[in-house]
Amino acid sequence: MRRILLALLVGAAAWPIAASAQDACKPAKNSNEVKLFGHYMVPIAFDAAEAPAPYRLASIRLGLEATYVPDLNAAGRTPTVCQPGQGPLNTNQENVLFRPRLLLSGQRGLFIELSWIPPVRVNGVKSNLVSFAIGRSTQTGKNGLARLRLFGVLGSVKGAFTCSAGDVASPTNSECFNSQVSNDKFKPTMFGGDFSVARTMASGRFIPYLGLGISFLRPRFQVSHVTADSTTDNTKIEANMTRFTAHGGFSFVPSPRLLISAEAYTAPADAITGRVMLSWVFKAGKPGR
Protein backbone atom coordinates (compact mmCIF):
# COMPACT_ATOMS: atom_id res chain seq x y z
CA MET A 1 0.00 0.00 0.00
CA ARG A 2 2.82 2.38 0.89
CA ARG A 3 4.50 1.66 -2.45
CA ILE A 4 1.30 2.46 -4.33
CA LEU A 5 0.82 5.68 -2.36
CA LEU A 6 4.45 6.65 -2.98
CA ALA A 7 4.06 5.98 -6.71
CA LEU A 8 0.94 8.16 -6.81
CA LEU A 9 2.69 10.99 -5.00
CA VAL A 10 5.69 10.83 -7.32
CA GLY A 11 3.38 10.77 -10.33
CA ALA A 12 1.42 13.76 -9.05
CA ALA A 13 4.63 15.69 -8.46
CA ALA A 14 5.96 14.85 -11.91
CA TRP A 15 2.72 15.70 -13.75
CA PRO A 16 3.24 19.51 -13.84
CA ILE A 17 6.75 18.94 -15.19
CA ALA A 18 5.51 16.62 -17.93
CA ALA A 19 2.66 18.97 -18.79
CA SER A 20 4.94 22.01 -18.96
CA ALA A 21 7.32 20.08 -21.23
CA GLN A 22 4.49 19.84 -23.76
CA ASP A 23 3.76 23.57 -23.65
CA ALA A 24 4.78 25.37 -26.81
CA CYS A 25 7.66 27.81 -26.80
CA LYS A 26 6.45 31.21 -28.05
CA PRO A 27 9.50 33.33 -28.95
CA ALA A 28 9.44 37.12 -29.14
CA LYS A 29 9.16 38.85 -32.49
CA ASN A 30 12.86 39.82 -32.48
CA SER A 31 14.04 36.21 -31.96
CA ASN A 32 15.81 34.16 -34.61
CA GLU A 33 12.96 31.64 -34.53
CA VAL A 34 10.42 34.25 -35.65
CA LYS A 35 12.79 35.68 -38.25
CA LEU A 36 13.41 32.18 -39.62
CA PHE A 37 9.66 31.52 -39.86
CA GLY A 38 9.09 34.75 -41.74
CA HIS A 39 12.00 34.15 -44.12
CA TYR A 40 10.78 30.78 -45.36
CA MET A 41 7.10 31.68 -45.48
CA VAL A 42 7.76 34.35 -48.14
CA PRO A 43 8.26 31.83 -50.98
CA ILE A 44 5.38 29.67 -49.70
CA ALA A 45 2.85 32.54 -49.82
CA PHE A 46 0.15 31.85 -52.43
CA ASP A 47 -0.04 35.07 -54.40
CA ALA A 48 -1.34 35.17 -58.00
CA ALA A 49 2.13 35.17 -59.63
CA GLU A 50 0.70 36.71 -62.82
CA ALA A 51 -1.08 39.85 -64.01
CA PRO A 52 -4.82 40.35 -63.54
CA ALA A 53 -6.84 39.09 -66.48
CA PRO A 54 -10.42 39.50 -67.76
CA TYR A 55 -11.44 35.91 -66.99
CA ARG A 56 -14.22 34.48 -69.13
CA LEU A 57 -17.16 32.46 -67.82
CA ALA A 58 -16.33 28.78 -67.16
CA SER A 59 -12.70 29.07 -68.29
CA ILE A 60 -10.02 26.71 -66.93
CA ARG A 61 -6.33 27.60 -66.54
CA LEU A 62 -3.54 25.20 -65.67
CA GLY A 63 -0.29 26.66 -64.39
CA LEU A 64 3.12 25.68 -63.08
CA GLU A 65 4.88 28.08 -60.74
CA ALA A 66 8.58 28.03 -59.85
CA THR A 67 9.60 30.17 -56.87
CA TYR A 68 13.12 30.88 -55.65
CA VAL A 69 13.71 29.86 -52.02
CA PRO A 70 16.51 32.12 -50.71
CA ASP A 71 19.09 30.66 -48.34
CA LEU A 72 19.42 31.98 -44.81
CA ASN A 73 22.85 32.41 -43.23
CA ALA A 74 24.01 30.24 -40.30
CA ALA A 75 23.51 33.00 -37.73
CA GLY A 76 19.87 33.46 -38.80
CA ARG A 77 19.24 29.69 -38.62
CA THR A 78 20.52 29.37 -35.05
CA PRO A 79 17.72 29.32 -32.41
CA THR A 80 18.05 31.95 -29.71
CA VAL A 81 15.09 31.26 -27.40
CA CYS A 82 13.46 27.85 -27.71
CA GLN A 83 16.52 25.62 -28.14
CA PRO A 84 19.52 27.49 -26.70
CA GLY A 85 22.75 25.71 -27.55
CA GLN A 86 21.37 24.18 -30.73
CA GLY A 87 23.47 24.83 -33.81
CA PRO A 88 22.13 26.19 -37.11
CA LEU A 89 19.04 24.36 -38.34
CA ASN A 90 19.25 22.52 -41.66
CA THR A 91 16.67 24.60 -43.52
CA ASN A 92 18.65 25.46 -46.67
CA GLN A 93 17.65 22.24 -48.41
CA GLU A 94 15.64 23.45 -51.41
CA ASN A 95 16.27 26.44 -53.65
CA VAL A 96 13.22 26.16 -55.90
CA LEU A 97 9.61 25.51 -54.93
CA PHE A 98 7.49 24.06 -57.74
CA ARG A 99 3.73 24.42 -57.39
CA PRO A 100 1.00 23.35 -59.85
CA ARG A 101 -2.09 25.54 -60.10
CA LEU A 102 -5.69 25.27 -61.27
CA LEU A 103 -7.87 28.34 -61.84
CA LEU A 104 -11.63 28.17 -62.49
CA SER A 105 -13.58 31.31 -63.40
CA GLY A 106 -17.27 32.17 -63.10
CA GLN A 107 -19.61 35.12 -63.56
CA ARG A 108 -18.43 38.75 -63.35
CA GLY A 109 -14.73 37.87 -63.21
CA LEU A 110 -15.05 35.73 -60.08
CA PHE A 111 -12.54 32.90 -59.76
CA ILE A 112 -11.13 30.25 -57.47
CA GLU A 113 -7.56 28.90 -57.44
CA LEU A 114 -6.37 25.57 -56.08
CA SER A 115 -2.93 24.03 -55.65
CA TRP A 116 -1.49 20.92 -54.03
CA ILE A 117 2.15 19.96 -53.52
CA PRO A 118 1.98 16.18 -52.91
CA PRO A 119 4.08 14.49 -50.20
CA VAL A 120 7.00 13.42 -52.38
CA ARG A 121 10.42 13.61 -50.72
CA VAL A 122 12.86 15.91 -52.57
CA ASN A 123 16.37 16.56 -51.22
CA GLY A 124 15.31 15.11 -47.89
CA VAL A 125 12.25 17.35 -47.60
CA LYS A 126 8.66 16.11 -47.92
CA SER A 127 6.06 18.82 -48.45
CA ASN A 128 2.32 18.33 -48.32
CA LEU A 129 0.85 21.78 -48.92
CA VAL A 130 -2.61 22.81 -50.04
CA SER A 131 -3.12 26.39 -51.25
CA PHE A 132 -6.35 28.07 -52.27
CA ALA A 133 -7.69 31.49 -53.23
CA ILE A 134 -10.90 33.22 -54.22
CA GLY A 135 -11.20 36.58 -55.87
CA ARG A 136 -12.42 38.80 -58.64
CA SER A 137 -10.61 40.30 -61.61
CA THR A 138 -12.15 43.11 -63.63
CA GLN A 139 -11.36 45.53 -66.43
CA THR A 140 -10.99 49.19 -65.45
CA GLY A 141 -11.24 51.53 -68.39
CA LYS A 142 -9.86 50.75 -71.85
CA ASN A 143 -6.50 49.25 -70.85
CA GLY A 144 -6.69 48.86 -67.08
CA LEU A 145 -7.16 45.69 -65.02
CA ALA A 146 -7.64 45.14 -61.29
CA ARG A 147 -7.81 42.03 -59.09
CA LEU A 148 -8.69 41.33 -55.46
CA ARG A 149 -7.76 37.97 -53.92
CA LEU A 150 -8.09 36.20 -50.57
CA PHE A 151 -5.81 33.19 -50.07
CA GLY A 152 -4.73 30.52 -47.62
CA VAL A 153 -2.01 27.89 -47.21
CA LEU A 154 -2.37 24.73 -45.11
CA GLY A 155 -0.27 21.61 -44.66
CA SER A 156 3.21 20.66 -43.52
CA VAL A 157 6.86 20.34 -44.51
CA LYS A 158 8.84 17.48 -42.95
CA GLY A 159 12.59 16.98 -42.84
CA ALA A 160 15.71 16.55 -40.71
CA PHE A 161 15.89 20.23 -39.80
CA THR A 162 17.25 19.75 -36.27
CA CYS A 163 19.72 16.89 -36.79
CA SER A 164 20.59 15.66 -40.28
CA ALA A 165 22.55 12.52 -41.16
CA GLY A 166 25.68 14.66 -41.40
CA ASP A 167 25.08 16.19 -37.97
CA VAL A 168 24.58 12.76 -36.39
CA ALA A 169 27.93 11.59 -37.76
CA SER A 170 29.85 14.76 -36.80
CA PRO A 171 31.77 14.68 -33.46
CA THR A 172 31.85 18.49 -33.54
CA ASN A 173 28.06 18.68 -33.28
CA SER A 174 27.46 18.14 -29.58
CA GLU A 175 23.66 18.31 -29.89
CA CYS A 176 23.33 15.65 -32.59
CA PHE A 177 26.40 13.38 -32.53
CA ASN A 178 25.48 9.69 -32.08
CA SER A 179 21.78 10.52 -31.87
CA GLN A 180 19.04 9.67 -34.35
CA VAL A 181 18.25 11.67 -37.47
CA SER A 182 15.34 13.96 -36.63
CA ASN A 183 12.01 14.02 -38.44
CA ASP A 184 10.75 17.53 -37.70
CA LYS A 185 7.52 19.08 -38.94
CA PHE A 186 6.93 22.67 -40.01
CA LYS A 187 3.38 23.93 -40.56
CA PRO A 188 3.49 27.24 -42.52
CA THR A 189 -0.20 28.07 -42.00
CA MET A 190 -1.14 31.48 -43.37
CA PHE A 191 -4.09 33.50 -44.62
CA GLY A 192 -4.17 36.84 -46.35
CA GLY A 193 -5.24 38.99 -49.23
CA ASP A 194 -3.78 41.16 -51.96
CA PHE A 195 -4.85 43.78 -54.50
CA SER A 196 -3.22 44.25 -57.90
CA VAL A 197 -3.56 46.74 -60.75
CA ALA A 198 -2.26 46.33 -64.29
CA ARG A 199 -2.21 48.01 -67.68
CA THR A 200 -2.26 46.19 -71.00
CA MET A 201 0.31 47.21 -73.62
CA ALA A 202 1.31 46.10 -77.12
CA SER A 203 -2.25 45.12 -78.06
CA GLY A 204 -2.64 43.16 -74.83
CA ARG A 205 0.48 41.02 -75.25
CA PHE A 206 2.47 42.72 -72.47
CA ILE A 207 0.85 43.38 -69.07
CA PRO A 208 2.93 44.96 -66.26
CA TYR A 209 1.36 44.96 -62.80
CA LEU A 210 1.88 46.04 -59.18
CA GLY A 211 0.19 45.07 -55.95
CA LEU A 212 0.06 45.23 -52.15
CA GLY A 213 -1.16 42.72 -49.61
CA ILE A 214 -1.30 41.55 -46.02
CA SER A 215 -0.59 38.09 -44.59
CA PHE A 216 -1.51 36.60 -41.22
CA LEU A 217 1.10 33.96 -40.41
CA ARG A 218 0.54 31.14 -37.92
CA PRO A 219 3.71 29.02 -38.19
CA ARG A 220 4.12 25.95 -36.00
CA PHE A 221 7.31 23.87 -35.64
CA GLN A 222 7.46 20.44 -33.98
CA VAL A 223 10.85 18.92 -33.17
CA SER A 224 10.98 15.11 -33.34
CA HIS A 225 14.43 13.97 -32.26
CA VAL A 226 15.82 11.16 -30.11
CA THR A 227 19.11 12.23 -28.53
CA ALA A 228 22.23 10.14 -27.87
CA ASP A 229 21.04 9.35 -24.34
CA SER A 230 17.65 8.16 -25.71
CA THR A 231 15.82 11.29 -24.55
CA THR A 232 13.03 12.41 -26.88
CA ASP A 233 12.99 16.08 -27.82
CA ASN A 234 9.44 17.13 -28.77
CA THR A 235 9.92 20.89 -28.50
CA LYS A 236 7.05 22.88 -30.01
CA ILE A 237 7.58 26.39 -31.32
CA GLU A 238 4.68 28.70 -32.18
CA ALA A 239 4.37 32.27 -33.42
CA ASN A 240 1.63 34.60 -34.63
CA MET A 241 2.78 37.24 -37.09
CA THR A 242 1.31 39.84 -39.42
CA ARG A 243 3.18 40.95 -42.52
CA PHE A 244 2.57 43.57 -45.19
CA THR A 245 3.62 42.45 -48.66
CA ALA A 246 4.30 43.93 -52.09
CA HIS A 247 4.67 42.40 -55.53
CA GLY A 248 5.25 43.47 -59.10
CA GLY A 249 6.00 41.92 -62.44
CA PHE A 250 4.65 41.33 -65.91
CA SER A 251 2.82 38.76 -67.99
CA PHE A 252 3.65 38.10 -71.63
CA VAL A 253 0.80 36.73 -73.77
CA PRO A 254 2.27 35.22 -76.98
CA SER A 255 -1.06 33.57 -77.82
CA PRO A 256 -4.63 33.67 -76.44
CA ARG A 257 -4.02 30.39 -74.57
CA LEU A 258 -0.49 30.93 -73.22
CA LEU A 259 0.82 33.28 -70.51
CA ILE A 260 4.42 33.59 -69.33
CA SER A 261 4.83 35.60 -66.13
CA ALA A 262 7.67 36.83 -63.93
CA GLU A 263 7.31 38.52 -60.55
CA ALA A 264 9.20 39.85 -57.55
CA TYR A 265 7.42 39.26 -54.23
CA THR A 266 8.46 40.52 -50.80
CA ALA A 267 7.49 40.83 -47.18
CA PRO A 268 9.93 43.68 -46.43
CA ALA A 269 10.37 42.56 -42.82
CA ASP A 270 11.55 39.10 -43.89
CA ALA A 271 12.78 38.39 -47.43
CA ILE A 272 12.31 38.87 -51.15
CA THR A 273 11.81 36.17 -53.75
CA GLY A 274 11.19 35.78 -57.46
CA ARG A 275 8.52 33.71 -59.21
CA VAL A 276 8.03 32.60 -62.78
CA MET A 277 4.89 30.91 -64.02
CA LEU A 278 3.66 29.28 -67.18
CA SER A 279 -0.13 29.25 -67.59
CA TRP A 280 -2.13 27.41 -70.24
CA VAL A 281 -5.78 28.23 -70.92
CA PHE A 282 -7.12 24.70 -71.06
CA LYS A 283 -10.67 25.85 -71.68
CA ALA A 284 -11.29 29.34 -73.06
CA GLY A 285 -14.84 29.68 -71.70
CA LYS A 286 -17.36 32.17 -73.01
CA PRO A 287 -18.28 35.81 -72.44
CA GLY A 288 -20.04 36.31 -69.13
CA ARG A 289 -21.84 39.18 -67.53
CSV table of C-alpha atoms in Angstrom, one decimal:
chain,number,residue,atom,x,y,z
A,1,MET,CA,0.0,0.0,0.0
A,2,ARG,CA,2.8,2.4,0.9
A,3,ARG,CA,4.5,1.7,-2.4
A,4,ILE,CA,1.3,2.5,-4.3
A,5,LEU,CA,0.8,5.7,-2.4
A,6,LEU,CA,4.5,6.7,-3.0
A,7,ALA,CA,4.1,6.0,-6.7
A,8,LEU,CA,0.9,8.2,-6.8
A,9,LEU,CA,2.7,11.0,-5.0
A,10,VAL,CA,5.7,10.8,-7.3
A,11,GLY,CA,3.4,10.8,-10.3
A,12,ALA,CA,1.4,13.8,-9.0
A,13,ALA,CA,4.6,15.7,-8.5
A,14,ALA,CA,6.0,14.9,-11.9
A,15,TRP,CA,2.7,15.7,-13.7
A,16,PRO,CA,3.2,19.5,-13.8
A,17,ILE,CA,6.8,18.9,-15.2
A,18,ALA,CA,5.5,16.6,-17.9
A,19,ALA,CA,2.7,19.0,-18.8
A,20,SER,CA,4.9,22.0,-19.0
A,21,ALA,CA,7.3,20.1,-21.2
A,22,GLN,CA,4.5,19.8,-23.8
A,23,ASP,CA,3.8,23.6,-23.7
A,24,ALA,CA,4.8,25.4,-26.8
A,25,CYS,CA,7.7,27.8,-26.8
A,26,LYS,CA,6.5,31.2,-28.1
A,27,PRO,CA,9.5,33.3,-29.0
A,28,ALA,CA,9.4,37.1,-29.1
A,29,LYS,CA,9.2,38.9,-32.5
A,30,ASN,CA,12.9,39.8,-32.5
A,31,SER,CA,14.0,36.2,-32.0
A,32,ASN,CA,15.8,34.2,-34.6
A,33,GLU,CA,13.0,31.6,-34.5
A,34,VAL,CA,10.4,34.3,-35.7
A,35,LYS,CA,12.8,35.7,-38.3
A,36,LEU,CA,13.4,32.2,-39.6
A,37,PHE,CA,9.7,31.5,-39.9
A,38,GLY,CA,9.1,34.8,-41.7
A,39,HIS,CA,12.0,34.2,-44.1
A,40,TYR,CA,10.8,30.8,-45.4
A,41,MET,CA,7.1,31.7,-45.5
A,42,VAL,CA,7.8,34.3,-48.1
A,43,PRO,CA,8.3,31.8,-51.0
A,44,ILE,CA,5.4,29.7,-49.7
A,45,ALA,CA,2.8,32.5,-49.8
A,46,PHE,CA,0.1,31.8,-52.4
A,47,ASP,CA,0.0,35.1,-54.4
A,48,ALA,CA,-1.3,35.2,-58.0
A,49,ALA,CA,2.1,35.2,-59.6
A,50,GLU,CA,0.7,36.7,-62.8
A,51,ALA,CA,-1.1,39.8,-64.0
A,52,PRO,CA,-4.8,40.4,-63.5
A,53,ALA,CA,-6.8,39.1,-66.5
A,54,PRO,CA,-10.4,39.5,-67.8
A,55,TYR,CA,-11.4,35.9,-67.0
A,56,ARG,CA,-14.2,34.5,-69.1
A,57,LEU,CA,-17.2,32.5,-67.8
A,58,ALA,CA,-16.3,28.8,-67.2
A,59,SER,CA,-12.7,29.1,-68.3
A,60,ILE,CA,-10.0,26.7,-66.9
A,61,ARG,CA,-6.3,27.6,-66.5
A,62,LEU,CA,-3.5,25.2,-65.7
A,63,GLY,CA,-0.3,26.7,-64.4
A,64,LEU,CA,3.1,25.7,-63.1
A,65,GLU,CA,4.9,28.1,-60.7
A,66,ALA,CA,8.6,28.0,-59.9
A,67,THR,CA,9.6,30.2,-56.9
A,68,TYR,CA,13.1,30.9,-55.6
A,69,VAL,CA,13.7,29.9,-52.0
A,70,PRO,CA,16.5,32.1,-50.7
A,71,ASP,CA,19.1,30.7,-48.3
A,72,LEU,CA,19.4,32.0,-44.8
A,73,ASN,CA,22.8,32.4,-43.2
A,74,ALA,CA,24.0,30.2,-40.3
A,75,ALA,CA,23.5,33.0,-37.7
A,76,GLY,CA,19.9,33.5,-38.8
A,77,ARG,CA,19.2,29.7,-38.6
A,78,THR,CA,20.5,29.4,-35.0
A,79,PRO,CA,17.7,29.3,-32.4
A,80,THR,CA,18.1,31.9,-29.7
A,81,VAL,CA,15.1,31.3,-27.4
A,82,CYS,CA,13.5,27.8,-27.7
A,83,GLN,CA,16.5,25.6,-28.1
A,84,PRO,CA,19.5,27.5,-26.7
A,85,GLY,CA,22.8,25.7,-27.5
A,86,GLN,CA,21.4,24.2,-30.7
A,87,GLY,CA,23.5,24.8,-33.8
A,88,PRO,CA,22.1,26.2,-37.1
A,89,LEU,CA,19.0,24.4,-38.3
A,90,ASN,CA,19.2,22.5,-41.7
A,91,THR,CA,16.7,24.6,-43.5
A,92,ASN,CA,18.7,25.5,-46.7
A,93,GLN,CA,17.7,22.2,-48.4
A,94,GLU,CA,15.6,23.4,-51.4
A,95,ASN,CA,16.3,26.4,-53.7
A,96,VAL,CA,13.2,26.2,-55.9
A,97,LEU,CA,9.6,25.5,-54.9
A,98,PHE,CA,7.5,24.1,-57.7
A,99,ARG,CA,3.7,24.4,-57.4
A,100,PRO,CA,1.0,23.3,-59.9
A,101,ARG,CA,-2.1,25.5,-60.1
A,102,LEU,CA,-5.7,25.3,-61.3
A,103,LEU,CA,-7.9,28.3,-61.8
A,104,LEU,CA,-11.6,28.2,-62.5
A,105,SER,CA,-13.6,31.3,-63.4
A,106,GLY,CA,-17.3,32.2,-63.1
A,107,GLN,CA,-19.6,35.1,-63.6
A,108,ARG,CA,-18.4,38.7,-63.4
A,109,GLY,CA,-14.7,37.9,-63.2
A,110,LEU,CA,-15.0,35.7,-60.1
A,111,PHE,CA,-12.5,32.9,-59.8
A,112,ILE,CA,-11.1,30.3,-57.5
A,113,GLU,CA,-7.6,28.9,-57.4
A,114,LEU,CA,-6.4,25.6,-56.1
A,115,SER,CA,-2.9,24.0,-55.6
A,116,TRP,CA,-1.5,20.9,-54.0
A,117,ILE,CA,2.1,20.0,-53.5
A,118,PRO,CA,2.0,16.2,-52.9
A,119,PRO,CA,4.1,14.5,-50.2
A,120,VAL,CA,7.0,13.4,-52.4
A,121,ARG,CA,10.4,13.6,-50.7
A,122,VAL,CA,12.9,15.9,-52.6
A,123,ASN,CA,16.4,16.6,-51.2
A,124,GLY,CA,15.3,15.1,-47.9
A,125,VAL,CA,12.2,17.3,-47.6
A,126,LYS,CA,8.7,16.1,-47.9
A,127,SER,CA,6.1,18.8,-48.5
A,128,ASN,CA,2.3,18.3,-48.3
A,129,LEU,CA,0.9,21.8,-48.9
A,130,VAL,CA,-2.6,22.8,-50.0
A,131,SER,CA,-3.1,26.4,-51.2
A,132,PHE,CA,-6.4,28.1,-52.3
A,133,ALA,CA,-7.7,31.5,-53.2
A,134,ILE,CA,-10.9,33.2,-54.2
A,135,GLY,CA,-11.2,36.6,-55.9
A,136,ARG,CA,-12.4,38.8,-58.6
A,137,SER,CA,-10.6,40.3,-61.6
A,138,THR,CA,-12.2,43.1,-63.6
A,139,GLN,CA,-11.4,45.5,-66.4
A,140,THR,CA,-11.0,49.2,-65.4
A,141,GLY,CA,-11.2,51.5,-68.4
A,142,LYS,CA,-9.9,50.8,-71.8
A,143,ASN,CA,-6.5,49.3,-70.8
A,144,GLY,CA,-6.7,48.9,-67.1
A,145,LEU,CA,-7.2,45.7,-65.0
A,146,ALA,CA,-7.6,45.1,-61.3
A,147,ARG,CA,-7.8,42.0,-59.1
A,148,LEU,CA,-8.7,41.3,-55.5
A,149,ARG,CA,-7.8,38.0,-53.9
A,150,LEU,CA,-8.1,36.2,-50.6
A,151,PHE,CA,-5.8,33.2,-50.1
A,152,GLY,CA,-4.7,30.5,-47.6
A,153,VAL,CA,-2.0,27.9,-47.2
A,154,LEU,CA,-2.4,24.7,-45.1
A,155,GLY,CA,-0.3,21.6,-44.7
A,156,SER,CA,3.2,20.7,-43.5
A,157,VAL,CA,6.9,20.3,-44.5
A,158,LYS,CA,8.8,17.5,-42.9
A,159,GLY,CA,12.6,17.0,-42.8
A,160,ALA,CA,15.7,16.5,-40.7
A,161,PHE,CA,15.9,20.2,-39.8
A,162,THR,CA,17.2,19.7,-36.3
A,163,CYS,CA,19.7,16.9,-36.8
A,164,SER,CA,20.6,15.7,-40.3
A,165,ALA,CA,22.5,12.5,-41.2
A,166,GLY,CA,25.7,14.7,-41.4
A,167,ASP,CA,25.1,16.2,-38.0
A,168,VAL,CA,24.6,12.8,-36.4
A,169,ALA,CA,27.9,11.6,-37.8
A,170,SER,CA,29.8,14.8,-36.8
A,171,PRO,CA,31.8,14.7,-33.5
A,172,THR,CA,31.9,18.5,-33.5
A,173,ASN,CA,28.1,18.7,-33.3
A,174,SER,CA,27.5,18.1,-29.6
A,175,GLU,CA,23.7,18.3,-29.9
A,176,CYS,CA,23.3,15.7,-32.6
A,177,PHE,CA,26.4,13.4,-32.5
A,178,ASN,CA,25.5,9.7,-32.1
A,179,SER,CA,21.8,10.5,-31.9
A,180,GLN,CA,19.0,9.7,-34.4
A,181,VAL,CA,18.3,11.7,-37.5
A,182,SER,CA,15.3,14.0,-36.6
A,183,ASN,CA,12.0,14.0,-38.4
A,184,ASP,CA,10.8,17.5,-37.7
A,185,LYS,CA,7.5,19.1,-38.9
A,186,PHE,CA,6.9,22.7,-40.0
A,187,LYS,CA,3.4,23.9,-40.6
A,188,PRO,CA,3.5,27.2,-42.5
A,189,THR,CA,-0.2,28.1,-42.0
A,190,MET,CA,-1.1,31.5,-43.4
A,191,PHE,CA,-4.1,33.5,-44.6
A,192,GLY,CA,-4.2,36.8,-46.3
A,193,GLY,CA,-5.2,39.0,-49.2
A,194,ASP,CA,-3.8,41.2,-52.0
A,195,PHE,CA,-4.9,43.8,-54.5
A,196,SER,CA,-3.2,44.2,-57.9
A,197,VAL,CA,-3.6,46.7,-60.7
A,198,ALA,CA,-2.3,46.3,-64.3
A,199,ARG,CA,-2.2,48.0,-67.7
A,200,THR,CA,-2.3,46.2,-71.0
A,201,MET,CA,0.3,47.2,-73.6
A,202,ALA,CA,1.3,46.1,-77.1
A,203,SER,CA,-2.2,45.1,-78.1
A,204,GLY,CA,-2.6,43.2,-74.8
A,205,ARG,CA,0.5,41.0,-75.2
A,206,PHE,CA,2.5,42.7,-72.5
A,207,ILE,CA,0.9,43.4,-69.1
A,208,PRO,CA,2.9,45.0,-66.3
A,209,TYR,CA,1.4,45.0,-62.8
A,210,LEU,CA,1.9,46.0,-59.2
A,211,GLY,CA,0.2,45.1,-55.9
A,212,LEU,CA,0.1,45.2,-52.2
A,213,GLY,CA,-1.2,42.7,-49.6
A,214,ILE,CA,-1.3,41.6,-46.0
A,215,SER,CA,-0.6,38.1,-44.6
A,216,PHE,CA,-1.5,36.6,-41.2
A,217,LEU,CA,1.1,34.0,-40.4
A,218,ARG,CA,0.5,31.1,-37.9
A,219,PRO,CA,3.7,29.0,-38.2
A,220,ARG,CA,4.1,25.9,-36.0
A,221,PHE,CA,7.3,23.9,-35.6
A,222,GLN,CA,7.5,20.4,-34.0
A,223,VAL,CA,10.8,18.9,-33.2
A,224,SER,CA,11.0,15.1,-33.3
A,225,HIS,CA,14.4,14.0,-32.3
A,226,VAL,CA,15.8,11.2,-30.1
A,227,THR,CA,19.1,12.2,-28.5
A,228,ALA,CA,22.2,10.1,-27.9
A,229,ASP,CA,21.0,9.4,-24.3
A,230,SER,CA,17.7,8.2,-25.7
A,231,THR,CA,15.8,11.3,-24.6
A,232,THR,CA,13.0,12.4,-26.9
A,233,ASP,CA,13.0,16.1,-27.8
A,234,ASN,CA,9.4,17.1,-28.8
A,235,THR,CA,9.9,20.9,-28.5
A,236,LYS,CA,7.1,22.9,-30.0
A,237,ILE,CA,7.6,26.4,-31.3
A,238,GLU,CA,4.7,28.7,-32.2
A,239,ALA,CA,4.4,32.3,-33.4
A,240,ASN,CA,1.6,34.6,-34.6
A,241,MET,CA,2.8,37.2,-37.1
A,242,THR,CA,1.3,39.8,-39.4
A,243,ARG,CA,3.2,41.0,-42.5
A,244,PHE,CA,2.6,43.6,-45.2
A,245,THR,CA,3.6,42.5,-48.7
A,246,ALA,CA,4.3,43.9,-52.1
A,247,HIS,CA,4.7,42.4,-55.5
A,248,GLY,CA,5.3,43.5,-59.1
A,249,GLY,CA,6.0,41.9,-62.4
A,250,PHE,CA,4.7,41.3,-65.9
A,251,SER,CA,2.8,38.8,-68.0
A,252,PHE,CA,3.6,38.1,-71.6
A,253,VAL,CA,0.8,36.7,-73.8
A,254,PRO,CA,2.3,35.2,-77.0
A,255,SER,CA,-1.1,33.6,-77.8
A,256,PRO,CA,-4.6,33.7,-76.4
A,257,ARG,CA,-4.0,30.4,-74.6
A,258,LEU,CA,-0.5,30.9,-73.2
A,259,LEU,CA,0.8,33.3,-70.5
A,260,ILE,CA,4.4,33.6,-69.3
A,261,SER,CA,4.8,35.6,-66.1
A,262,ALA,CA,7.7,36.8,-63.9
A,263,GLU,CA,7.3,38.5,-60.6
A,264,ALA,CA,9.2,39.9,-57.6
A,265,TYR,CA,7.4,39.3,-54.2
A,266,THR,CA,8.5,40.5,-50.8
A,267,ALA,CA,7.5,40.8,-47.2
A,268,PRO,CA,9.9,43.7,-46.4
A,269,ALA,CA,10.4,42.6,-42.8
A,270,ASP,CA,11.6,39.1,-43.9
A,271,ALA,CA,12.8,38.4,-47.4
A,272,ILE,CA,12.3,38.9,-51.2
A,273,THR,CA,11.8,36.2,-53.7
A,274,GLY,CA,11.2,35.8,-57.5
A,275,ARG,CA,8.5,33.7,-59.2
A,276,VAL,CA,8.0,32.6,-62.8
A,277,MET,CA,4.9,30.9,-64.0
A,278,LEU,CA,3.7,29.3,-67.2
A,279,SER,CA,-0.1,29.3,-67.6
A,280,TRP,CA,-2.1,27.4,-70.2
A,281,VAL,CA,-5.8,28.2,-70.9
A,282,PHE,CA,-7.1,24.7,-71.1
A,283,LYS,CA,-10.7,25.9,-71.7
A,284,ALA,CA,-11.3,29.3,-73.1
A,285,GLY,CA,-14.8,29.7,-71.7
A,286,LYS,CA,-17.4,32.2,-73.0
A,287,PRO,CA,-18.3,35.8,-72.4
A,288,GLY,CA,-20.0,36.3,-69.1
A,289,ARG,CA,-21.8,39.2,-67.5
